[in-house]
């Protein structure tokens, strides 16, 4: 029930206090990336072997990541809505690595699966018995002309909850707006947490209502997608909410450029024509895609994601059976959220454990595409969307309530429970999404 998390800032390597810093050139398990997927699955793998009485040594699992900090990205919407300071959602990566994991504070540059090795950006070669890729995705800020310049300008009225550096600017722009056009955008194609672009819109709309500014502010939603949401049940409910609240909706309108000097945003329609829109405040969800170092590697599919079986999370190339992937970097055809990771991690763990011991994945551990998007719709209101492959609802509370209706209880899950569960349990490999603290049995 959490949206995806990934660090956007990288820096030069530094030593850590809690974890051992790897100096070996060979590990039993190598995990690429220390985001929500990497930390969660690395810990689950360690716990799974320990529970089976075949414990891995403290230097058998290595995580490669040069980022100095780890971010809880779902919290950035709360920052943009003025509910939390952004410092609540950043912690030093070193503080999150337990002693039974080894951190190699370097980024992977290339994969050589034929020799079971990766090469880091410094040229170091690291060999593995099994590899887990959890590298996240790439945010392509520069794909929208003028966006980076606008985000760096405190007077531009342009902001985004998709970066730690700018999520507090969202709140400043919302709170500072007294009249004019508040425009919210979503790109066509794959992004992480596809509901997030409208979450902040709903919160802004409600803030304008509560502070008596709504009569002077026009709120509009420009999305490159054909509907409000990919799952019909929730899309219909969200569109009805949009109509009730008088928010203009423009579908299949993809943002291509921002002219911050003239406060104009340009959108492209399916027929190739463009539309210029005047804005006072513009919230942008940027375009996203696969990481270049994965896209250029032999483990990628034709698009650039790590090619894995949608049920087992094992690589689809039979020559790379010792490679698995999780989260945003994978080819799994589901929404890219941290909630998806909570369902993927135990499946990957069980299949990796079985592969190490038998040479084959488990006969039972299969991922059904479960993911979740907690859709903030107002202060004190949230619609909890949960679904599997094919957009089929799979709701935790569905037998008790209609989850397409916003509720205060769901709101407090997002605001209070999920952040605590993330820091205290998920990253430690002890949180299993809708099953809570109970690891699924296969």
Coordinates of C-alpha atoms in Angstrom, one line a residue:
X1 CA 0.0 0.0 0.0
X2 CA 3.0 2.3 -0.5
X3 CA 4.1 4.2 -3.5
X4 CA 7.5 3.8 -4.9
X5 CA 10.7 5.2 -3.3
X6 CA 14.0 5.9 -4.9
X7 CA 17.0 8.2 -4.2
X8 CA 17.5 10.9 -6.8
X9 CA 20.9 12.2 -5.4
X10 CA 24.2 10.5 -5.9
X11 CA 27.6 11.4 -4.6
X12 CA 31.1 10.2 -4.2
X13 CA 31.5 7.0 -2.1
X14 CA 31.8 7.3 1.6
X15 CA 32.4 4.7 4.4
X16 CA 29.6 3.6 6.6
X17 CA 29.5 2.9 10.3
X18 CA 26.9 0.1 10.7
X19 CA 27.6 -2.0 7.7
X20 CA 30.7 -3.6 6.5
X21 CA 32.1 -1.9 3.4
X22 CA 32.9 -4.6 0.9
X23 CA 36.4 -5.2 -0.4
X24 CA 35.9 -8.7 -1.8
X25 CA 35.4 -9.3 -5.5
X26 CA 32.9 -12.1 -5.1
X27 CA 29.6 -12.5 -3.2
X28 CA 26.9 -15.1 -3.1
X29 CA 24.2 -12.5 -3.7
X30 CA 24.7 -9.0 -5.2
X31 CA 21.9 -6.5 -5.0
X32 CA 22.1 -3.5 -7.4
X33 CA 20.4 -0.5 -5.7
X34 CA 19.7 0.5 -2.1
X35 CA 16.2 1.9 -2.6
X36 CA 13.0 0.4 -1.1
X37 CA 13.3 -2.7 -3.3
X38 CA 17.0 -3.3 -2.8
X39 CA 17.0 -2.9 1.0
X40 CA 13.8 -4.8 1.5
X41 CA 14.7 -7.8 -0.6
X42 CA 18.3 -8.0 0.6
X43 CA 17.1 -8.3 4.2
X44 CA 14.4 -10.7 3.3
X45 CA 16.9 -13.0 1.5
X46 CA 19.1 -12.9 4.6
X47 CA 16.2 -13.8 6.9
X48 CA 14.9 -16.5 4.6
X49 CA 18.2 -18.4 4.6
X50 CA 18.6 -17.9 8.3
X51 CA 15.0 -19.3 8.9
X52 CA 16.0 -22.4 6.9
X53 CA 19.0 -23.0 9.0
X54 CA 21.4 -22.3 6.2
X55 CA 22.4 -18.8 7.2
X56 CA 24.5 -16.7 4.9
X57 CA 27.5 -15.1 6.4
X58 CA 27.5 -11.4 7.1
X59 CA 29.7 -10.7 4.0
X60 CA 27.7 -13.0 1.6
X61 CA 25.2 -10.3 0.5
X62 CA 26.5 -7.1 -1.0
X63 CA 24.5 -4.0 -2.0
X64 CA 25.9 -1.6 -4.6
X65 CA 24.8 2.0 -4.3
X66 CA 26.8 5.3 -4.1
X67 CA 23.9 7.4 -2.8
X68 CA 24.6 9.2 0.5
X69 CA 20.9 9.3 1.4
X70 CA 17.7 7.3 1.1
X71 CA 14.4 8.9 0.6
X72 CA 10.8 7.9 1.3
X73 CA 9.2 9.4 -1.8
X74 CA 5.6 8.8 -0.9
X75 CA 6.1 11.3 1.8
X76 CA 6.8 14.1 -0.7
X77 CA 3.1 14.4 -1.5
X78 CA 2.6 15.1 2.2
X79 CA 5.3 17.7 2.0
X80 CA 3.7 19.3 -1.0
X81 CA 0.4 19.4 0.9
X82 CA 2.0 21.1 3.9
X83 CA 1.5 18.2 6.2
X84 CA 5.1 17.2 6.9
X85 CA 8.6 18.7 6.6
X86 CA 10.6 17.1 3.9
X87 CA 13.4 16.2 6.4
X88 CA 11.1 13.6 7.8
X89 CA 11.6 11.6 4.7
X90 CA 15.4 11.5 4.3
X91 CA 17.9 9.4 6.2
X92 CA 21.6 8.6 5.6
X93 CA 21.8 5.4 3.7
X94 CA 24.5 4.2 6.0
X95 CA 22.1 4.3 8.9
X96 CA 19.8 1.8 7.1
X97 CA 22.3 -0.9 6.4
X98 CA 22.4 -3.6 9.1
X99 CA 25.6 -5.4 10.0
X100 CA 24.6 -8.6 8.1
X101 CA 24.7 -6.8 4.8
X102 CA 27.8 -5.4 3.0
X103 CA 27.5 -2.0 1.3
X104 CA 29.7 -1.3 -1.7
X105 CA 29.3 2.5 -2.1
X106 CA 29.6 2.5 -5.8
X107 CA 27.2 2.6 -8.7
X108 CA 27.0 -0.1 -11.3
X109 CA 28.1 1.0 -14.8
X110 CA 27.8 -2.3 -16.8
X111 CA 26.5 -5.8 -16.6
X112 CA 28.4 -8.9 -17.9
X113 CA 26.0 -11.8 -17.2
X114 CA 28.1 -14.2 -19.3
X115 CA 30.8 -14.0 -16.6
X116 CA 28.4 -13.3 -13.6
X117 CA 29.9 -9.9 -12.9
X118 CA 29.1 -6.2 -12.8
X119 CA 31.5 -3.4 -13.2
X120 CA 31.2 -0.2 -11.2
X121 CA 31.7 3.4 -12.4
X122 CA 35.2 3.3 -10.9
X123 CA 36.1 0.2 -13.0
X124 CA 35.8 -2.3 -10.1
X125 CA 34.6 -5.7 -11.0
X126 CA 32.2 -7.5 -8.6
X127 CA 31.3 -11.2 -9.2
X128 CA 28.1 -12.9 -8.0
X129 CA 26.4 -16.3 -7.7
X130 CA 23.0 -14.7 -8.0
X131 CA 22.1 -11.1 -8.9
X132 CA 19.1 -9.0 -7.9
X133 CA 18.6 -5.7 -9.9
X134 CA 16.7 -3.1 -7.9
X135 CA 18.0 0.1 -9.5
X136 CA 14.7 2.0 -9.9
X137 CA 14.0 4.2 -12.9
X138 CA 15.2 7.4 -14.5
X139 CA 13.4 10.7 -14.3
X140 CA 13.8 12.6 -17.5
X141 CA 13.5 16.2 -16.5
X142 CA 15.1 17.5 -19.6
X143 CA 12.5 15.8 -21.9
X144 CA 10.3 18.7 -21.2
X145 CA 11.8 21.8 -22.7
X146 CA 12.4 24.6 -20.1
X147 CA 11.3 22.5 -17.1
X148 CA 14.7 22.2 -15.3
X149 CA 15.1 26.0 -15.6
X150 CA 11.6 26.7 -14.3
X151 CA 12.1 24.3 -11.3
X152 CA 15.3 26.1 -10.3
X153 CA 13.5 29.5 -10.4
X154 CA 11.7 30.3 -7.1
X155 CA 9.5 32.8 -8.9
X156 CA 8.4 30.6 -11.8
X157 CA 5.3 29.1 -10.2
X158 CA 6.5 25.7 -11.4
X159 CA 7.1 22.8 -9.0
X160 CA 7.1 19.0 -8.7
X161 CA 6.6 16.5 -5.9
X162 CA 8.9 14.1 -7.8
X163 CA 12.1 15.5 -6.3
X164 CA 13.3 16.0 -2.8
X165 CA 14.7 19.4 -3.9
X166 CA 11.4 20.7 -5.1
X167 CA 8.6 19.1 -3.1
X168 CA 8.5 21.9 -0.6
X169 CA 8.3 24.4 -3.4
X170 CA 5.0 22.8 -4.3
X171 CA 3.5 23.8 -0.9
X172 CA 5.0 27.3 -1.3
X173 CA 3.3 27.7 -4.7
X174 CA 0.0 26.3 -3.5
X175 CA -0.1 28.5 -0.3
X176 CA 1.1 31.6 -2.2
X177 CA -1.5 31.4 -4.9
X178 CA -4.4 33.9 -4.5
X179 CA -5.9 33.9 -8.0
X180 CA -5.4 32.5 -11.5
X181 CA -4.9 29.1 -13.1
X182 CA -3.5 26.2 -11.2
X183 CA -2.5 23.6 -13.7
X184 CA -1.5 20.0 -12.8
X185 CA 0.0 17.6 -15.3
X186 CA 0.7 13.9 -15.9
X187 CA 2.8 12.5 -18.7
X188 CA 1.8 9.7 -21.1
X189 CA 3.6 6.4 -20.4
X190 CA 5.1 4.7 -17.4
X191 CA 5.8 6.7 -14.3
X192 CA 6.2 5.7 -10.7
X193 CA 3.0 6.0 -8.6
X194 CA 0.7 7.0 -11.4
X195 CA -1.8 8.4 -9.0
X196 CA 0.6 11.0 -7.5
X197 CA 0.1 13.7 -10.1
X198 CA -3.5 14.0 -9.2
X199 CA -3.1 13.5 -5.4
X200 CA -1.4 16.9 -5.1
X201 CA -4.1 18.4 -7.3
X202 CA -6.9 17.2 -5.0
X203 CA -5.0 18.5 -2.0
X204 CA -4.5 21.9 -3.6
X205 CA -8.1 22.1 -4.6
X206 CA -9.2 21.4 -1.0
X207 CA -6.7 23.8 0.4
X208 CA -8.1 26.6 -1.8
X209 CA -11.6 25.7 -0.6
X210 CA -10.7 25.7 3.1
X211 CA -8.9 29.1 2.8
X212 CA -11.6 30.9 0.8
X213 CA -9.6 31.2 -2.4
X214 CA -11.5 28.8 -4.6
X215 CA -13.7 31.4 -6.3
X216 CA -10.6 33.1 -7.7
X217 CA -8.6 30.0 -8.8
X218 CA -9.3 27.7 -11.7
X219 CA -7.9 24.2 -11.2
X220 CA -7.3 22.0 -14.3
X221 CA -5.8 18.6 -14.9
X222 CA -3.8 17.9 -18.2
X223 CA -2.9 14.3 -18.6
X224 CA -1.3 12.4 -21.4
X225 CA -3.4 9.4 -20.4
X226 CA -6.9 8.7 -21.8
X227 CA -8.5 8.5 -18.4
X228 CA -8.1 9.5 -14.8
X229 CA -6.7 6.2 -13.7
X230 CA -5.7 2.9 -15.3
X231 CA -8.2 0.8 -13.3
X232 CA -11.8 1.5 -14.4
X233 CA -13.4 1.2 -10.9
X234 CA -11.2 3.9 -9.5
X235 CA -11.0 5.9 -12.7
X236 CA -14.8 6.3 -12.8
X237 CA -14.9 7.4 -9.2
X238 CA -12.1 9.9 -9.7
X239 CA -13.7 11.3 -12.8
X240 CA -17.0 11.8 -11.0
X241 CA -15.1 13.5 -8.2
X242 CA -13.5 15.8 -10.8
X243 CA -16.8 16.7 -12.2
X244 CA -18.4 17.4 -8.8
X245 CA -15.5 19.7 -7.9
X246 CA -15.5 21.6 -11.1
X247 CA -12.0 20.7 -12.2
X248 CA -11.4 20.8 -15.9
X249 CA -10.0 17.6 -17.4
X250 CA -7.9 17.5 -20.6
X251 CA -7.0 14.0 -21.6
X252 CA -4.3 12.8 -24.0
X253 CA -2.6 16.2 -23.6
X254 CA 1.2 15.6 -23.0
X255 CA 3.3 18.4 -21.6
X256 CA 6.3 19.2 -24.0
X257 CA 7.6 22.6 -22.9
X258 CA 7.4 25.2 -20.2
X259 CA 7.9 28.9 -20.9
X260 CA 8.4 30.2 -17.4
X261 CA 9.1 33.8 -18.5
X262 CA 5.6 34.0 -20.0
X263 CA 3.9 31.4 -17.7
X264 CA 2.9 29.3 -20.6
X265 CA 2.8 25.5 -20.9
X266 CA 2.6 23.7 -24.2
X267 CA 0.9 20.4 -24.6
X268 CA 0.9 18.0 -27.6
X269 CA -2.3 16.1 -28.6
X270 CA -2.4 12.7 -30.3
X271 CA -2.8 14.3 -33.8
X272 CA 0.5 16.2 -33.3
X273 CA -1.1 19.6 -32.8
X274 CA -0.1 21.7 -29.7
X275 CA -2.0 23.8 -27.2
X276 CA -0.6 26.7 -25.2
X277 CA -2.0 27.0 -21.7
X278 CA -1.6 30.0 -19.4
X279 CA -0.7 29.1 -15.9
X280 CA -0.2 30.9 -12.6
X281 CA 0.9 27.8 -10.8
X282 CA 2.1 24.7 -12.7
X283 CA 2.7 21.3 -11.0
X284 CA 4.6 18.9 -13.3
X285 CA 5.0 15.2 -13.2
X286 CA 8.0 14.6 -15.4
X287 CA 8.5 11.9 -18.0
X288 CA 10.3 8.7 -16.8
X289 CA 11.9 5.7 -18.3
X290 CA 14.5 2.9 -17.8
X291 CA 18.0 3.7 -16.4
X292 CA 20.5 4.0 -19.3
X293 CA 23.0 1.6 -17.8
X294 CA 20.3 -1.1 -17.8
X295 CA 18.9 -0.1 -21.2
X296 CA 22.3 -0.5 -22.8
X297 CA 23.0 -3.9 -21.1
X298 CA 22.3 -7.4 -22.3
X299 CA 19.8 -8.0 -19.4
X300 CA 17.3 -5.4 -20.8
X301 CA 14.2 -6.0 -22.8
X302 CA 13.5 -4.1 -26.0
X303 CA 12.3 -1.1 -24.0
X304 CA 15.1 -1.0 -21.4
X305 CA 13.6 -2.7 -18.4
X306 CA 15.2 -5.8 -16.9
X307 CA 13.4 -8.7 -18.6
X308 CA 11.9 -10.9 -16.0
X309 CA 9.0 -13.4 -15.8
X310 CA 5.9 -11.7 -14.5
X311 CA 5.2 -14.4 -12.0
X312 CA 8.6 -15.5 -10.7
X313 CA 10.7 -12.3 -11.2
X314 CA 13.5 -14.5 -12.7
X315 CA 15.2 -13.3 -15.9
X316 CA 13.5 -14.6 -19.0
X317 CA 16.8 -15.5 -20.7
X318 CA 17.5 -19.1 -19.7
X319 CA 21.2 -18.3 -19.8
X320 CA 20.6 -15.7 -17.0
X321 CA 18.6 -17.8 -14.6
X322 CA 20.6 -16.5 -11.7
X323 CA 19.4 -13.0 -12.3
X324 CA 16.2 -11.5 -10.7
X325 CA 14.8 -8.0 -10.7
X326 CA 12.3 -6.1 -8.5
X327 CA 10.5 -2.8 -8.5
X328 CA 10.7 0.0 -10.9
X329 CA 13.6 -1.3 -13.1
X330 CA 11.8 -4.5 -13.9
X331 CA 9.6 -5.4 -16.9
X332 CA 6.7 -6.4 -14.7
X333 CA 3.5 -5.1 -16.2
X334 CA 2.1 -3.4 -13.1
X335 CA 2.2 0.0 -11.6
X336 CA 5.6 1.0 -10.2
X337 CA 5.0 1.5 -6.5
X338 CA 6.5 0.5 -3.2
X339 CA 3.3 -1.4 -2.5
X340 CA 4.2 -3.6 -5.5
X341 CA 7.6 -4.2 -3.9
X342 CA 6.1 -5.4 -0.7
X343 CA 4.3 -8.1 -2.7
X344 CA 7.2 -8.8 -5.1
X345 CA 9.9 -9.2 -2.4
X346 CA 8.7 -12.4 -0.7
X347 CA 8.1 -14.0 -4.1
X348 CA 11.6 -13.1 -5.4
X349 CA 13.1 -14.2 -2.1
X350 CA 11.5 -17.6 -2.2
X351 CA 12.4 -18.1 -5.8
X352 CA 16.0 -17.1 -5.3
X353 CA 16.2 -19.3 -2.2
X354 CA 14.8 -22.3 -4.2
X355 CA 17.1 -21.6 -7.1
X356 CA 20.2 -21.5 -4.9
X357 CA 19.3 -24.8 -3.3
X358 CA 17.7 -26.7 -6.3
X359 CA 18.7 -24.9 -9.5
X360 CA 15.0 -24.1 -10.1
X361 CA 12.5 -21.5 -8.8
X362 CA 9.8 -22.5 -6.4
X363 CA 6.7 -24.3 -7.8
X364 CA 4.4 -22.1 -5.9
X365 CA 5.8 -18.6 -5.3
X366 CA 4.2 -16.4 -7.9
X367 CA 3.5 -12.6 -8.1
X368 CA 0.0 -11.7 -9.2
X369 CA 0.8 -8.1 -10.0
X370 CA -0.6 -6.7 -6.7
X371 CA 0.0 -3.0 -6.2
X372 CA -1.7 -0.2 -4.4
X373 CA -2.1 3.6 -4.9
X374 CA -3.3 5.5 -1.8
X375 CA -5.1 8.4 -3.6
X376 CA -5.3 11.5 -1.4
X377 CA -8.5 13.3 -2.4
X378 CA -8.7 16.0 0.3
X379 CA -7.4 16.7 3.8
X380 CA -8.7 13.8 5.9
X381 CA -9.8 11.8 2.8
X382 CA -8.2 9.0 0.8
X383 CA -9.3 6.5 -1.8
X384 CA -7.3 3.3 -1.4
X385 CA -6.8 1.7 -4.8
X386 CA -5.5 -1.9 -4.8
X387 CA -5.3 -4.1 -7.8
X388 CA -3.5 -6.9 -9.7
X389 CA -2.4 -7.6 -13.2
X390 CA -5.1 -6.5 -15.7
X391 CA -6.4 -3.8 -13.4
X392 CA -8.4 -6.3 -11.3
X393 CA -9.3 -4.9 -7.8
X394 CA -7.8 -6.8 -5.0
X395 CA -8.8 -4.9 -1.9
X396 CA -7.7 -5.4 1.7
X397 CA -10.9 -4.0 3.1
X398 CA -13.2 -4.6 0.2
X399 CA -15.4 -7.0 2.1
X400 CA -16.2 -4.3 4.6
X401 CA -16.3 -1.0 2.6
X402 CA -16.2 0.3 -1.0
X403 CA -12.6 1.3 -1.4
X404 CA -13.6 3.6 -4.4
X405 CA -15.0 6.0 -1.8
X406 CA -12.6 8.2 0.1
X407 CA -12.3 7.6 3.9
X408 CA -10.6 9.2 6.9
X409 CA -9.3 5.8 8.0
X410 CA -7.4 5.3 4.7
X411 CA -6.1 8.9 5.0
X412 CA -4.4 8.1 8.3
X413 CA -2.9 4.9 6.8
X414 CA -1.1 7.1 4.2
X415 CA -0.2 9.9 6.6
X416 CA 0.8 8.0 9.7
X417 CA 1.0 4.2 9.4
X418 CA 2.7 3.7 6.1
X419 CA 5.7 5.9 6.8
X420 CA 6.3 4.2 10.2
X421 CA 5.9 0.8 8.6
X422 CA 8.4 1.7 5.9
X423 CA 11.2 2.9 8.1
X424 CA 10.7 0.4 10.9
X425 CA 9.7 -2.8 9.0
X426 CA 9.7 -2.7 5.2
X427 CA 13.3 -1.7 4.8
X428 CA 14.3 -4.3 7.3
X429 CA 12.6 -7.0 5.3
X430 CA 9.8 -7.5 7.8
X431 CA 6.8 -5.9 6.1
X432 CA 4.7 -7.8 3.6
X433 CA 2.1 -5.2 2.4
X434 CA -1.5 -6.2 2.9
X435 CA -0.2 -9.2 5.0
X436 CA 1.5 -6.9 7.4
X437 CA 4.2 -8.6 9.5
X438 CA 3.3 -12.1 8.3
X439 CA 5.6 -13.5 5.6
X440 CA 3.6 -15.4 2.9
X441 CA 4.0 -19.1 2.9
X442 CA 4.6 -20.9 -0.3

